[in-house]
Amino acid sequence: MSVDPAPRRAVAPVPAARRARHGRGAPPWVLMYHSVTEVPRVTGTTGTARATRATRATEDPYRITVSPGRLDRQLRWLREHGLRGVGVGELLRARAAGRDAGLVGLTFDDGYADFLTGALPLLRRHDCTATVFVLPGRPGGDNAWDPLGPRKPLLTEAGIRAVADAGMEVGSHGLLHRDLTTADDAALEQESAASRRLLAELTGRAPDGFCYPYGAVDVRAVAAVRAAGYGYACALDPGPLTGRHALPRVHIDAADTCWRLHLKRALHPLRRRALPLEETTTPAATPGGIR
C-alpha cells in the first residue's frame, strides 16, 4: 500500500494574532468523518483517474466514506506532526484549561456500524479517541435519509454500548436524522431532548455533545439543543452562529491525502469564524452519570 507524501516539518502553530482577532479565540480544529470502509477503486491504464472519480461519485455520492488505509495514513500524519485526535468533549475541557495544544477533535457522524471494525482499531493503534454521533431512534437501521445511497448499516444498541465501552465519547446526532431547521416543535424536541434521554438509558450516561443533522443549524435549533442540556454541539460552517453550541468542523473524505490535510489545517482559521472569547474559557460539562 502506497503512503501519501506528507510534509516533514513541524506543523506551525496558529499565530496569536489570529487567535485573538476581534477579541475572539481561534476555532478548534475538529475533523468530520462518517463511514470507514473500503472505497471502490478502478484499475486500468487509460483514463484511470477520471474513471475512479466517476465511480466514487456513483458509489459514494455524498462523499461520506474513507477507507481504513486512508484513515490510517491521516492518523499517522497527525501523530508524526505532534498532534493527537480526541473526542470533542475532551478537546473543549482541555481548551478551557489551556492544555489543548496538539489536540485535534475527531468526530464520526451517523453512527455507522463500520466504526467498530474500520475506525476503532486504527484509533487505538495511534492512541487516539473520538466522538461518535449516533441515532438512538434508528438502532440497527441504515442511512435511509440519503436518497442516492448506498445503504450503510448503523450501529445496533449493543454496538453503541460497545463504542462507549471502548472509551469513545458517544454523542447524539438526533433521533432520526431530521433537519432541525425545518422541524416542527414536537420533532425538534424529539431530535434534541428525547434522543438525549434515550442515549442516557442506553449507555448509562447522558451525552454532552450533539451534532446537527446535515450540518443545518439556526437560532431555534441552537436554543433547543442548549435547553435539552447539551454542553456543546457540532455543525459544519455555522457562520455567525459559531459558538459552543454551533462548533465549526472540517469535512474529511476519500480524496484527503496527507498534503490536503495539511492545507486544511493551515486554512481552517481563515475559513471558519473564531469562538466568542467567553466560550473559550467555559469548560464543557464533565462526563458523569445520567443528568
PDB file of C-alpha atoms in Angstrom, residues 49-290:
ATOM      1  CA  ALA A  49      -8.188   8.949 -12.522  1.00  0.00           C
ATOM      2  CA  ARG A  50     -11.321  10.117 -14.324  1.00  0.00           C
ATOM      3  CA  ALA A  51     -12.909   6.672 -14.099  1.00  0.00           C
ATOM      4  CA  THR A  52     -12.085   6.430 -10.401  1.00  0.00           C
ATOM      5  CA  ARG A  53     -13.660   9.818  -9.701  1.00  0.00           C
ATOM      6  CA  ALA A  54     -16.748   8.837 -11.685  1.00  0.00           C
ATOM      7  CA  THR A  55     -17.074   5.546  -9.826  1.00  0.00           C
ATOM      8  CA  ARG A  56     -16.665   7.207  -6.452  1.00  0.00           C
ATOM      9  CA  ALA A  57     -19.270   9.791  -7.400  1.00  0.00           C
ATOM     10  CA  THR A  58     -21.665   6.932  -8.144  1.00  0.00           C
ATOM     11  CA  GLU A  59     -20.779   4.678  -5.205  1.00  0.00           C
ATOM     12  CA  ASP A  60     -20.230   7.457  -2.662  1.00  0.00           C
ATOM     13  CA  PRO A  61     -22.294  10.426  -3.908  1.00  0.00           C
ATOM     14  CA  TYR A  62     -22.248  12.246  -0.567  1.00  0.00           C
ATOM     15  CA  ARG A  63     -18.510  11.734  -0.019  1.00  0.00           C
ATOM     16  CA  ILE A  64     -19.003  10.144   3.378  1.00  0.00           C
ATOM     17  CA  THR A  65     -16.648   7.179   3.030  1.00  0.00           C
ATOM     18  CA  VAL A  66     -12.953   6.996   3.934  1.00  0.00           C
ATOM     19  CA  SER A  67     -11.035   3.752   3.546  1.00  0.00           C
ATOM     20  CA  PRO A  68      -9.243   2.264   6.574  1.00  0.00           C
ATOM     21  CA  GLY A  69      -5.958   2.736   4.724  1.00  0.00           C
ATOM     22  CA  ARG A  70      -6.635   6.433   4.198  1.00  0.00           C
ATOM     23  CA  LEU A  71      -7.674   6.927   7.823  1.00  0.00           C
ATOM     24  CA  ASP A  72      -4.539   5.093   8.977  1.00  0.00           C
ATOM     25  CA  ARG A  73      -2.333   7.450   6.952  1.00  0.00           C
ATOM     26  CA  GLN A  74      -4.212  10.514   8.192  1.00  0.00           C
ATOM     27  CA  LEU A  75      -3.883   9.487  11.841  1.00  0.00           C
ATOM     28  CA  ARG A  76      -0.217   8.655  11.311  1.00  0.00           C
ATOM     29  CA  TRP A  77       0.299  12.108   9.810  1.00  0.00           C
ATOM     30  CA  LEU A  78      -1.296  13.713  12.869  1.00  0.00           C
ATOM     31  CA  ARG A  79       0.948  11.775  15.242  1.00  0.00           C
ATOM     32  CA  GLU A  80       4.095  12.439  13.214  1.00  0.00           C
ATOM     33  CA  HIS A  81       3.363  16.149  13.487  1.00  0.00           C
ATOM     34  CA  GLY A  82       2.833  16.204  17.216  1.00  0.00           C
ATOM     35  CA  LEU A  83      -0.968  16.085  17.067  1.00  0.00           C
ATOM     36  CA  ARG A  84      -3.385  13.647  18.694  1.00  0.00           C
ATOM     37  CA  GLY A  85      -7.044  13.069  17.916  1.00  0.00           C
ATOM     38  CA  VAL A  86      -9.509  13.199  20.819  1.00  0.00           C
ATOM     39  CA  GLY A  87     -13.250  13.465  21.337  1.00  0.00           C
ATOM     40  CA  VAL A  88     -14.751  16.942  21.227  1.00  0.00           C
ATOM     41  CA  GLY A  89     -15.712  16.922  24.898  1.00  0.00           C
ATOM     42  CA  GLU A  90     -12.104  16.210  25.885  1.00  0.00           C
ATOM     43  CA  LEU A  91     -10.857  18.841  23.457  1.00  0.00           C
ATOM     44  CA  LEU A  92     -13.122  21.524  24.914  1.00  0.00           C
ATOM     45  CA  ARG A  93     -12.187  20.682  28.513  1.00  0.00           C
ATOM     46  CA  ALA A  94      -8.503  20.828  27.623  1.00  0.00           C
ATOM     47  CA  ARG A  95      -9.070  24.108  25.784  1.00  0.00           C
ATOM     48  CA  ALA A  96     -10.771  25.651  28.810  1.00  0.00           C
ATOM     49  CA  ALA A  97      -7.785  24.634  30.943  1.00  0.00           C
ATOM     50  CA  GLY A  98      -5.266  25.957  28.406  1.00  0.00           C
ATOM     51  CA  ARG A  99      -3.948  22.457  27.684  1.00  0.00           C
ATOM     52  CA  ASP A 100      -5.290  21.891  24.172  1.00  0.00           C
ATOM     53  CA  ALA A 101      -2.007  22.379  22.304  1.00  0.00           C
ATOM     54  CA  GLY A 102      -1.545  19.470  19.921  1.00  0.00           C
ATOM     55  CA  LEU A 103      -5.113  18.187  20.251  1.00  0.00           C
ATOM     56  CA  VAL A 104      -7.446  17.696  17.288  1.00  0.00           C
ATOM     57  CA  GLY A 105     -11.134  16.848  17.556  1.00  0.00           C
ATOM     58  CA  LEU A 106     -12.212  13.688  15.722  1.00  0.00           C
ATOM     59  CA  THR A 107     -15.901  13.087  15.038  1.00  0.00           C
ATOM     60  CA  PHE A 108     -17.755  10.301  13.230  1.00  0.00           C
ATOM     61  CA  ASP A 109     -21.298  11.215  12.199  1.00  0.00           C
ATOM     62  CA  ASP A 110     -24.346   8.951  11.771  1.00  0.00           C
ATOM     63  CA  GLY A 111     -23.021   6.059  13.858  1.00  0.00           C
ATOM     64  CA  TYR A 112     -22.211   3.598  11.079  1.00  0.00           C
ATOM     65  CA  ALA A 113     -21.612   0.008  12.112  1.00  0.00           C
ATOM     66  CA  ASP A 114     -18.253   0.016  10.339  1.00  0.00           C
ATOM     67  CA  PHE A 115     -16.860   2.320  13.047  1.00  0.00           C
ATOM     68  CA  LEU A 116     -16.199  -0.732  15.219  1.00  0.00           C
ATOM     69  CA  THR A 117     -14.291  -2.623  12.526  1.00  0.00           C
ATOM     70  CA  GLY A 118     -12.897   0.136  10.312  1.00  0.00           C
ATOM     71  CA  ALA A 119     -12.120   3.053  12.634  1.00  0.00           C
ATOM     72  CA  LEU A 120     -11.765   1.822  16.211  1.00  0.00           C
ATOM     73  CA  PRO A 121      -8.710  -0.438  15.665  1.00  0.00           C
ATOM     74  CA  LEU A 122      -6.900   2.432  13.930  1.00  0.00           C
ATOM     75  CA  LEU A 123      -7.777   4.938  16.635  1.00  0.00           C
ATOM     76  CA  ARG A 124      -6.337   2.541  19.203  1.00  0.00           C
ATOM     77  CA  ARG A 125      -3.228   1.958  17.092  1.00  0.00           C
ATOM     78  CA  HIS A 126      -2.484   5.675  17.055  1.00  0.00           C
ATOM     79  CA  ASP A 127      -3.540   6.338  20.666  1.00  0.00           C
ATOM     80  CA  CYS A 128      -6.493   8.497  19.646  1.00  0.00           C
ATOM     81  CA  THR A 129     -10.090   8.766  20.747  1.00  0.00           C
ATOM     82  CA  ALA A 130     -13.122  10.298  19.052  1.00  0.00           C
ATOM     83  CA  THR A 131     -16.738  11.365  19.404  1.00  0.00           C
ATOM     84  CA  VAL A 132     -19.260   9.149  17.636  1.00  0.00           C
ATOM     85  CA  PHE A 133     -22.586  10.864  16.962  1.00  0.00           C
ATOM     86  CA  VAL A 134     -25.303   8.205  16.822  1.00  0.00           C
ATOM     87  CA  LEU A 135     -29.046   7.975  16.130  1.00  0.00           C
ATOM     88  CA  PRO A 136     -30.831   6.231  19.027  1.00  0.00           C
ATOM     89  CA  GLY A 137     -34.067   6.188  17.028  1.00  0.00           C
ATOM     90  CA  ARG A 138     -32.534   4.024  14.283  1.00  0.00           C
ATOM     91  CA  PRO A 139     -30.524   1.274  16.044  1.00  0.00           C
ATOM     92  CA  GLY A 140     -29.532  -1.405  13.543  1.00  0.00           C
ATOM     93  CA  GLY A 141     -31.136   0.560  10.708  1.00  0.00           C
ATOM     94  CA  ASP A 142     -29.463   2.265   7.789  1.00  0.00           C
ATOM     95  CA  ASN A 143     -28.960   5.710   6.251  1.00  0.00           C
ATOM     96  CA  ALA A 144     -32.432   5.892   4.738  1.00  0.00           C
ATOM     97  CA  TRP A 145     -32.222   9.706   4.719  1.00  0.00           C
ATOM     98  CA  ASP A 146     -29.692   9.567   1.845  1.00  0.00           C
ATOM     99  CA  PRO A 147     -31.861   9.112  -1.273  1.00  0.00           C
ATOM    100  CA  LEU A 148     -28.924   8.222  -3.516  1.00  0.00           C
ATOM    101  CA  GLY A 149     -27.436   5.658  -1.133  1.00  0.00           C
ATOM    102  CA  PRO A 150     -25.548   3.458  -0.935  1.00  0.00           C
ATOM    103  CA  ARG A 151     -27.240   1.890   2.067  1.00  0.00           C
ATOM    104  CA  LYS A 152     -24.928   1.537   5.059  1.00  0.00           C
ATOM    105  CA  PRO A 153     -25.879  -0.275   8.284  1.00  0.00           C
ATOM    106  CA  LEU A 154     -25.967   1.719  11.518  1.00  0.00           C
ATOM    107  CA  LEU A 155     -24.796   0.628  14.944  1.00  0.00           C
ATOM    108  CA  THR A 156     -27.165  -1.538  16.933  1.00  0.00           C
ATOM    109  CA  GLU A 157     -27.871  -0.768  20.579  1.00  0.00           C
ATOM    110  CA  ALA A 158     -25.171  -3.280  21.504  1.00  0.00           C
ATOM    111  CA  GLY A 159     -22.838  -1.581  19.046  1.00  0.00           C
ATOM    112  CA  ILE A 160     -23.451   1.839  20.602  1.00  0.00           C
ATOM    113  CA  ARG A 161     -22.657   0.419  24.038  1.00  0.00           C
ATOM    114  CA  ALA A 162     -19.510  -1.192  22.612  1.00  0.00           C
ATOM    115  CA  VAL A 163     -18.368   2.206  21.313  1.00  0.00           C
ATOM    116  CA  ALA A 164     -18.855   3.727  24.766  1.00  0.00           C
ATOM    117  CA  ASP A 165     -17.154   0.776  26.471  1.00  0.00           C
ATOM    118  CA  ALA A 166     -14.166   1.252  24.159  1.00  0.00           C
ATOM    119  CA  GLY A 167     -13.573   4.699  25.665  1.00  0.00           C
ATOM    120  CA  MET A 168     -15.074   6.729  22.846  1.00  0.00           C
ATOM    121  CA  GLU A 169     -17.419   9.635  23.532  1.00  0.00           C
ATOM    122  CA  VAL A 170     -20.967   8.930  22.362  1.00  0.00           C
ATOM    123  CA  GLY A 171     -22.977  11.967  21.272  1.00  0.00           C
ATOM    124  CA  SER A 172     -26.415  12.451  19.771  1.00  0.00           C
ATOM    125  CA  HIS A 173     -26.990  13.060  16.079  1.00  0.00           C
ATOM    126  CA  GLY A 174     -30.679  13.476  16.720  1.00  0.00           C
ATOM    127  CA  LEU A 175     -33.306  10.774  16.903  1.00  0.00           C
ATOM    128  CA  LEU A 176     -33.981  10.047  13.220  1.00  0.00           C
ATOM    129  CA  HIS A 177     -31.590  12.382  11.350  1.00  0.00           C
ATOM    130  CA  ARG A 178     -34.081  15.153  10.587  1.00  0.00           C
ATOM    131  CA  ASP A 179     -33.213  18.706   9.581  1.00  0.00           C
ATOM    132  CA  LEU A 180     -33.762  20.756  12.734  1.00  0.00           C
ATOM    133  CA  THR A 181     -34.211  23.983  10.789  1.00  0.00           C
ATOM    134  CA  THR A 182     -37.413  22.656   9.197  1.00  0.00           C
ATOM    135  CA  ALA A 183     -38.695  20.526  12.100  1.00  0.00           C
ATOM    136  CA  ASP A 184     -41.858  21.486  13.953  1.00  0.00           C
ATOM    137  CA  ASP A 185     -41.743  21.945  17.734  1.00  0.00           C
ATOM    138  CA  ALA A 186     -42.590  18.308  18.501  1.00  0.00           C
ATOM    139  CA  ALA A 187     -39.940  16.957  16.119  1.00  0.00           C
ATOM    140  CA  LEU A 188     -37.387  19.425  17.427  1.00  0.00           C
ATOM    141  CA  GLU A 189     -37.947  18.173  20.974  1.00  0.00           C
ATOM    142  CA  GLN A 190     -37.659  14.558  19.827  1.00  0.00           C
ATOM    143  CA  GLU A 191     -34.445  15.143  17.925  1.00  0.00           C
ATOM    144  CA  SER A 192     -32.759  17.044  20.760  1.00  0.00           C
ATOM    145  CA  ALA A 193     -34.167  16.199  24.212  1.00  0.00           C
ATOM    146  CA  ALA A 194     -35.727  12.789  23.519  1.00  0.00           C
ATOM    147  CA  SER A 195     -32.610  11.482  21.772  1.00  0.00           C
ATOM    148  CA  ARG A 196     -30.551  12.535  24.789  1.00  0.00           C
ATOM    149  CA  ARG A 197     -32.859  10.673  27.163  1.00  0.00           C
ATOM    150  CA  LEU A 198     -32.691   7.530  25.037  1.00  0.00           C
ATOM    151  CA  LEU A 199     -28.895   7.574  24.931  1.00  0.00           C
ATOM    152  CA  ALA A 200     -28.788   8.064  28.697  1.00  0.00           C
ATOM    153  CA  GLU A 201     -30.931   4.945  29.103  1.00  0.00           C
ATOM    154  CA  LEU A 202     -28.839   3.028  26.590  1.00  0.00           C
ATOM    155  CA  THR A 203     -25.342   3.894  27.824  1.00  0.00           C
ATOM    156  CA  GLY A 204     -25.966   4.944  31.438  1.00  0.00           C
ATOM    157  CA  ARG A 205     -24.669   8.430  30.711  1.00  0.00           C
ATOM    158  CA  ALA A 206     -26.439  11.386  29.140  1.00  0.00           C
ATOM    159  CA  PRO A 207     -24.423  12.666  26.162  1.00  0.00           C
ATOM    160  CA  ASP A 208     -22.786  16.060  26.483  1.00  0.00           C
ATOM    161  CA  GLY A 209     -22.451  16.550  22.731  1.00  0.00           C
ATOM    162  CA  PHE A 210     -24.937  16.972  19.901  1.00  0.00           C
ATOM    163  CA  CYS A 211     -24.380  17.080  16.144  1.00  0.00           C
ATOM    164  CA  TYR A 212     -26.848  18.817  13.805  1.00  0.00           C
ATOM    165  CA  PRO A 213     -28.059  16.510  11.019  1.00  0.00           C
ATOM    166  CA  TYR A 214     -26.876  17.762   7.622  1.00  0.00           C
ATOM    167  CA  GLY A 215     -24.922  20.460   9.487  1.00  0.00           C
ATOM    168  CA  ALA A 216     -28.110  22.540   9.287  1.00  0.00           C
ATOM    169  CA  VAL A 217     -28.459  24.985  12.154  1.00  0.00           C
ATOM    170  CA  ASP A 218     -30.382  28.129  13.009  1.00  0.00           C
ATOM    171  CA  VAL A 219     -31.132  30.151  16.143  1.00  0.00           C
ATOM    172  CA  ARG A 220     -34.141  27.993  17.030  1.00  0.00           C
ATOM    173  CA  ALA A 221     -32.155  24.749  16.723  1.00  0.00           C
ATOM    174  CA  VAL A 222     -29.319  26.097  18.869  1.00  0.00           C
ATOM    175  CA  ALA A 223     -31.799  27.150  21.559  1.00  0.00           C
ATOM    176  CA  ALA A 224     -33.445  23.712  21.590  1.00  0.00           C
ATOM    177  CA  VAL A 225     -30.133  21.880  21.846  1.00  0.00           C
ATOM    178  CA  ARG A 226     -28.938  24.140  24.647  1.00  0.00           C
ATOM    179  CA  ALA A 227     -32.262  23.763  26.506  1.00  0.00           C
ATOM    180  CA  ALA A 228     -32.010  19.961  26.204  1.00  0.00           C
ATOM    181  CA  GLY A 229     -28.900  20.084  28.382  1.00  0.00           C
ATOM    182  CA  TYR A 230     -26.084  19.527  25.895  1.00  0.00           C
ATOM    183  CA  GLY A 231     -22.785  21.147  26.775  1.00  0.00           C
ATOM    184  CA  TYR A 232     -21.774  21.624  23.142  1.00  0.00           C
ATOM    185  CA  ALA A 233     -22.949  20.931  19.605  1.00  0.00           C
ATOM    186  CA  CYS A 234     -21.171  20.435  16.283  1.00  0.00           C
ATOM    187  CA  ALA A 235     -22.178  21.924  12.937  1.00  0.00           C
ATOM    188  CA  LEU A 236     -20.113  22.361   9.770  1.00  0.00           C
ATOM    189  CA  ASP A 237     -19.843  26.046   8.928  1.00  0.00           C
ATOM    190  CA  PRO A 238     -22.342  27.819  11.218  1.00  0.00           C
ATOM    191  CA  GLY A 239     -21.189  31.323  10.283  1.00  0.00           C
ATOM    192  CA  PRO A 240     -22.454  34.000  12.720  1.00  0.00           C
ATOM    193  CA  LEU A 241     -23.959  31.299  14.971  1.00  0.00           C
ATOM    194  CA  THR A 242     -20.478  29.926  15.705  1.00  0.00           C
ATOM    195  CA  GLY A 243     -20.086  29.139  19.385  1.00  0.00           C
ATOM    196  CA  ARG A 244     -20.038  26.275  21.867  1.00  0.00           C
ATOM    197  CA  HIS A 245     -23.437  25.081  20.585  1.00  0.00           C
ATOM    198  CA  ALA A 246     -22.512  25.528  16.929  1.00  0.00           C
ATOM    199  CA  LEU A 247     -18.895  24.431  16.534  1.00  0.00           C
ATOM    200  CA  PRO A 248     -17.368  24.527  13.053  1.00  0.00           C
ATOM    201  CA  ARG A 249     -15.782  21.405  11.603  1.00  0.00           C
ATOM    202  CA  VAL A 250     -13.844  20.293   8.522  1.00  0.00           C
ATOM    203  CA  HIS A 251     -15.282  17.614   6.228  1.00  0.00           C
ATOM    204  CA  ILE A 252     -12.904  14.717   5.511  1.00  0.00           C
ATOM    205  CA  ASP A 253     -13.391  12.280   2.650  1.00  0.00           C
ATOM    206  CA  ALA A 254     -11.553   9.743   0.490  1.00  0.00           C
ATOM    207  CA  ALA A 255      -9.759  12.436  -1.503  1.00  0.00           C
ATOM    208  CA  ASP A 256      -7.981  13.916   1.515  1.00  0.00           C
ATOM    209  CA  THR A 257      -4.341  12.945   1.250  1.00  0.00           C
ATOM    210  CA  CYS A 258      -1.952  13.989   3.995  1.00  0.00           C
ATOM    211  CA  TRP A 259      -0.982  17.046   1.966  1.00  0.00           C
ATOM    212  CA  ARG A 260      -4.622  18.110   1.685  1.00  0.00           C
ATOM    213  CA  LEU A 261      -4.972  17.564   5.428  1.00  0.00           C
ATOM    214  CA  HIS A 262      -2.005  19.876   5.962  1.00  0.00           C
ATOM    215  CA  LEU A 263      -3.640  22.554   3.792  1.00  0.00           C
ATOM    216  CA  LYS A 264      -6.992  22.209   5.535  1.00  0.00           C
ATOM    217  CA  ARG A 265      -5.339  22.764   8.897  1.00  0.00           C
ATOM    218  CA  ALA A 266      -3.494  25.830   7.662  1.00  0.00           C
ATOM    219  CA  LEU A 267      -6.644  27.327   6.145  1.00  0.00           C
ATOM    220  CA  HIS A 268      -9.006  26.456   8.992  1.00  0.00           C
ATOM    221  CA  PRO A 269      -8.531  29.700  10.992  1.00  0.00           C
ATOM    222  CA  LEU A 270      -9.213  31.666   7.803  1.00  0.00           C
ATOM    223  CA  ARG A 271     -12.264  29.711   6.645  1.00  0.00           C
ATOM    224  CA  ARG A 272     -14.074  29.369   9.970  1.00  0.00           C
ATOM    225  CA  ARG A 273     -15.139  32.022  12.443  1.00  0.00           C
ATOM    226  CA  ALA A 274     -13.485  32.136  15.833  1.00  0.00           C
ATOM    227  CA  LEU A 275     -15.376  31.296  19.005  1.00  0.00           C
ATOM    228  CA  PRO A 276     -16.636  34.088  21.238  1.00  0.00           C
ATOM    229  CA  LEU A 277     -13.935  34.727  23.819  1.00  0.00           C
ATOM    230  CA  GLU A 278     -16.169  33.842  26.768  1.00  0.00           C
ATOM    231  CA  GLU A 279     -16.857  30.443  25.215  1.00  0.00           C
ATOM    232  CA  THR A 280     -13.164  29.572  25.032  1.00  0.00           C
ATOM    233  CA  THR A 281     -12.830  29.720  28.817  1.00  0.00           C
ATOM    234  CA  THR A 282     -16.006  27.925  29.923  1.00  0.00           C
ATOM    235  CA  PRO A 283     -15.399  24.173  30.229  1.00  0.00           C
ATOM    236  CA  ALA A 284     -17.804  21.665  28.765  1.00  0.00           C
ATOM    237  CA  ALA A 285     -19.696  19.626  31.291  1.00  0.00           C
ATOM    238  CA  THR A 286     -17.609  16.906  32.879  1.00  0.00           C
ATOM    239  CA  PRO A 287     -18.849  13.453  31.900  1.00  0.00           C
ATOM    240  CA  GLY A 288     -20.781  11.860  34.710  1.00  0.00           C
ATOM    241  CA  GLY A 289     -23.914   9.907  35.447  1.00  0.00           C
ATOM    242  CA  ILE A 290     -27.314  10.385  33.899  1.00  0.00           C
TER     243      ILE A 290
END
